[in-house]
Structure formats: C-alpha cells, structure tokens
Amino acid sequence: MTHDPESTALDHVLQLLADQGFDGMAHAIQILLNEAMKLERAETLGADPYQRTQARRGHANGFKPKTVNSRLGQLQLQVPQTRGVEFYPSALERGERSERALKLAVAEMYVQGVSTRKVAEITRELCGLDVSSSQVSRTAALLDEELQQWRSRPLGRTPYLLVDARYEKVRHGGSVVDCAVLVAVGITPEGKRSVLGVSVSLSEAEVHWREFFQSLIARGMHGVEMIVSDAHEGLAAARRASFAGVPWQRCQFHLQQNAMQYVPKIDMRKEAAADLRSVFNATDRFEADRLLDLLVKKYQQTAPRFAAWLEQAVPEGLTVLALPAAYRRRLRTSNVLERLNREIKRRTRVATLFPHEASLLRLASAAFQASVGDWLLGSFDTFVSLRVRPSLSARGQRKWCTAPG
C-alpha cells in the first residue's frame, strides 16, 4: 500500500499543530514550504519523482539547505535542485525580493544618519528580526553599485568649477586618522548646479587632488572657465597642473578668516574685517585695486605683516570682478558647498568613526546623491539669461563678457 506524500506532510503538520499549538507554527510552515517546493519542481520537470514519461523536461538533482529568517523564527528549508532545466522556487524568489527591499530600507536608514544600533532596534521591533550593527553596515554595501554608477556618470561642459574638502575620522592601519572628503560642484551652461564627483583620500596632498581632477576630466568634463576654491597647497598645485591657464577665484570667505591671523591686536580685527569687505564689495576691479592700495598703506606702520599679506593674497580673491555683477555673489566664495557639507556632517555626526575609507565614501556619495531632490536641481537664475565667453584684454589677461542669450 502506497502513501500520498502530500497527505503525509499535511497529516504531519496537523499533528504538530495539535500537539504544540502556536509553538509548532514555525516547524509547520517549514514542512509546508518544503513540500510546496517539491510540488513546484515536479511541475517544472513535467514528471513526479521516479516517474517515466516522455513529457519529462529535466531531472531532480537533490536538495540544497537554506536558512530563512521569518517572523516565526528561522526556517530550515531544503531547496529542490534540478538538472537539465532551470528552476528556483517562486516562494523564495518573492521572499528574496522582500529581503532585498528590507536590506535596502536598512541601508537607506543608515545613510540618512540613523545609527546602526537604532536601525537594529527598528528591524527587531517591526520585523521580529535580530540584526547586528555589523550586519547593518554590511547591508549598506548594497548601495555600492548604484553609487559607483553615479560617481562615474558622464559629464559635459562645465564653465564654473567649485571644489572643497572636509575631514572625517577613519580607522586606517590599526589607528584612527583624519581622511579628506574631496567634492566638486559644477555650474552648467544652463545655470544648473550639479555635484560632479566625490572622493575619499588620506589627505589633501597634490597627488590626491590631481587624481580627483583627472577622473572628472576622464568622464568628459570640459570647458572650465573659472575655478573657485581655497588656497590649500596640494589643491593649488593640482589645479595648476590639471587646468593650466584657467582663472582661479580664491574663496573670499576663507580669505576673510585667514586675514585675522595677521592682525596683531584683537581690537583692530573688527575694523580690519570691514576694510577688507569694502575691497571685496567694490564695483569693479579698478576700484578694488585702488581700495586695496589704500588699505596696504593704512596698515604698513601699525600691522606690517597684515599689510604684506593683503598685498600678496587679496588679489587672488578679486578674479570674480571680471565677471558680470550678477555672477559675482554666487562665485565669490565656495560657500555653495556649505549646504552639502552640512548634509555630510549631519550623517557623520552619528557615525563619528568609520571602519574604513570605503564606508566613508559610501555615506558621502549617498548623502550627495540624495540632494538631487532639492539642492541639486536648484539653479542660478542669473546664469540662465547670461552666457559667458572668454576674451583677452589689451594686456593679454583673460576677461569675461556677456553675450545675448
């Protein structure tokens, strides 16, 4: 006398539930899923086990164990294998899609600045799953492929390039070091702002900035007519090597901060700052040079180091005066990057310390990419109605003049 395996499995489940009640639910579901996968394999093969028929499309090839986490606990499944025909149980496909969706949600919480401990608590409360902090960090790696595509997307003509860096703590070689997050923002000919790229390096040395600039060029960035940045030595050397002849606007905000280091007395700083702002706010380059000359003479006796610094450094922050007045407010500093840096800071404040450079790059890339909804799609309205074309003055210096749209 033969027994129907389906009936045997069902009888087993019913007996299990009768004996153990809800405590046996997980084991019961495990039995039913294993049986359902066997039936689905038989349907795919076109034949039951050991059945001889011309309708057979392949052969059974044993089972592969698989542990699945569920709200009922862990299920120890036996996944049927086949030979000669492709097969995977549809129940597990749906489960894997749900699992991937959960993992992506976990990764999204992580890059939005939720601590790994809190993410683990949320998944435990909502899904009944125990997820460790290290598992949360590994899950965030699911975003890597998408983020790499974003970082390597093609670029185009970029008249204005703004670059900056910030530092975060990272474990490296058994110690904790400060790593630089390099970021570049471009202004397109249509006046749109866009984060062009982001990179993580051990410092702002020339080699790291040069590699970053070359990666932007390799992706198609061209037509750069002005670069805005601070005066970091490594950045400056890489800029000169990668964009020879392109005018440079030194960030006026950083200049204003640096100036106070050269003012000898605290009670002089307020007046010195106001004098420097008057130079930056000049109507044109001629007026700015005139005011700067007066400023240098004013401080030659009372603050000679400050006067020497003014004469050497401030002209580097006046390049923007060659542009139409409508452009200057946007390009006189690299502060356009401050919003992005605040987004990074908001997220990294939770992490405080990254296990390696890859995790910092992942978080920084995700934060910048997430800005697409608001910051990234913002535009410089004044840039839309004005186009800039470079020309040469009588002295051979590069100048900008407006052309009709």
Coordinates of C-alpha atoms in Angstrom, one line a residue, residues 169-305:
K169 CA 37.8 60.2 11.2
V170 CA 38.5 56.7 9.8
R171 CA 40.3 53.6 11.0
H172 CA 43.4 53.0 8.9
G173 CA 46.2 50.6 9.5
G174 CA 45.3 50.0 13.1
S175 CA 45.0 53.7 14.1
V176 CA 42.5 56.5 13.7
V177 CA 43.3 59.1 11.1
D178 CA 41.6 62.1 9.5
C179 CA 40.6 61.4 5.9
A180 CA 39.7 64.1 3.4
V181 CA 36.4 64.0 1.5
L182 CA 37.0 65.8 -1.8
V183 CA 34.0 67.2 -3.5
A184 CA 33.4 69.1 -6.8
V185 CA 30.4 71.1 -7.8
G186 CA 29.9 72.4 -11.3
I187 CA 27.7 75.0 -12.9
T188 CA 26.4 74.0 -16.3
P189 CA 25.9 76.4 -19.3
E190 CA 22.1 76.2 -18.4
G191 CA 22.8 77.5 -14.9
K192 CA 22.2 74.2 -13.1
R193 CA 24.3 73.2 -10.1
S194 CA 25.5 69.6 -10.0
V195 CA 27.7 67.5 -7.7
L196 CA 30.2 66.3 -10.2
G197 CA 32.1 63.9 -8.0
V198 CA 33.3 62.9 -4.6
S199 CA 36.4 61.1 -3.4
V200 CA 38.0 60.0 -0.2
S201 CA 41.7 60.2 0.4
L202 CA 44.2 60.2 3.3
S203 CA 45.0 63.9 2.8
E204 CA 44.7 66.9 0.5
A205 CA 48.1 66.2 -1.0
E206 CA 48.6 67.2 -4.6
V207 CA 48.5 63.6 -5.8
H208 CA 45.0 63.1 -4.4
W209 CA 43.6 66.3 -5.8
R210 CA 45.3 65.6 -9.1
E211 CA 43.8 62.1 -9.3
F212 CA 40.4 63.6 -8.5
F213 CA 40.6 66.3 -11.2
Q214 CA 41.8 63.8 -13.8
S215 CA 38.9 61.5 -13.0
L216 CA 36.5 64.4 -13.7
I217 CA 38.2 65.2 -17.0
A218 CA 38.2 61.5 -18.0
R219 CA 34.5 61.4 -17.5
G220 CA 34.1 64.2 -20.1
M221 CA 34.2 67.4 -18.0
H222 CA 35.5 70.2 -20.3
G223 CA 35.2 74.0 -21.0
V224 CA 36.1 75.1 -17.4
E225 CA 36.4 78.9 -17.4
M226 CA 36.9 79.6 -13.7
I227 CA 37.7 77.5 -10.6
V228 CA 36.7 78.6 -7.1
S229 CA 38.4 77.1 -4.1
D230 CA 40.6 77.9 -1.0
A231 CA 44.4 78.1 -1.3
H232 CA 45.4 74.7 0.1
E233 CA 48.9 74.0 -1.3
G234 CA 48.0 70.5 -2.6
L235 CA 44.9 71.7 -4.3
A236 CA 46.6 74.7 -5.8
A237 CA 49.4 72.5 -7.3
A238 CA 46.9 70.0 -8.7
R239 CA 44.8 72.8 -10.1
R240 CA 47.7 74.4 -11.9
A241 CA 48.8 71.0 -13.4
S242 CA 45.3 69.9 -14.5
F243 CA 43.8 73.3 -15.5
A244 CA 46.7 75.3 -16.7
G245 CA 45.7 78.8 -17.7
V246 CA 42.2 78.6 -16.2
P247 CA 41.5 81.7 -13.9
W248 CA 41.2 81.0 -10.2
Q249 CA 39.0 82.7 -7.7
R250 CA 40.3 82.3 -4.2
C251 CA 37.3 81.9 -1.8
Q252 CA 36.7 85.3 -0.2
F253 CA 35.1 83.7 2.9
H254 CA 38.4 81.8 3.6
L255 CA 40.4 84.9 2.9
Q256 CA 38.3 86.8 5.4
Q257 CA 39.0 84.1 8.0
N258 CA 42.7 83.9 7.2
A259 CA 43.1 87.7 7.5
M260 CA 42.5 87.8 11.2
Q261 CA 45.7 85.7 11.8
Y262 CA 47.8 88.6 10.6
V263 CA 46.1 91.4 12.6
P264 CA 48.3 92.0 15.7
K265 CA 45.6 93.3 18.1
I266 CA 42.2 91.9 18.8
D267 CA 40.7 95.4 19.0
M268 CA 41.9 96.0 15.4
R269 CA 40.1 93.0 13.9
K270 CA 36.6 94.5 13.5
E271 CA 38.0 97.5 11.6
A272 CA 40.3 95.3 9.5
A273 CA 37.5 93.0 8.6
A274 CA 35.3 95.9 7.5
D275 CA 38.1 97.4 5.4
L276 CA 38.7 94.0 3.7
R277 CA 34.9 93.7 2.9
S278 CA 35.0 97.1 1.3
V279 CA 37.6 95.8 -1.2
F280 CA 35.6 92.6 -1.9
N281 CA 32.4 94.7 -2.5
A282 CA 34.0 97.1 -5.0
T283 CA 32.0 97.7 -8.1
D284 CA 34.9 96.7 -10.5
R285 CA 38.5 95.5 -10.4
F286 CA 39.9 99.0 -10.9
E287 CA 38.1 100.2 -7.8
A288 CA 39.1 97.1 -5.8
D289 CA 42.7 97.6 -6.7
R290 CA 42.5 101.3 -5.6
L291 CA 40.9 100.4 -2.3
L292 CA 43.5 97.7 -1.7
D293 CA 46.4 100.1 -2.3
L294 CA 44.9 102.4 0.3
L295 CA 44.4 99.5 2.7
V296 CA 48.0 98.4 2.4
K297 CA 49.3 101.9 3.1
K298 CA 46.9 102.2 6.0
Y299 CA 48.3 99.2 7.8
Q300 CA 52.0 99.4 6.8
Q301 CA 53.0 101.0 10.1
T302 CA 50.5 99.5 12.6
A303 CA 50.3 96.0 11.2
P304 CA 53.1 95.4 8.6
R305 CA 52.5 91.6 8.4

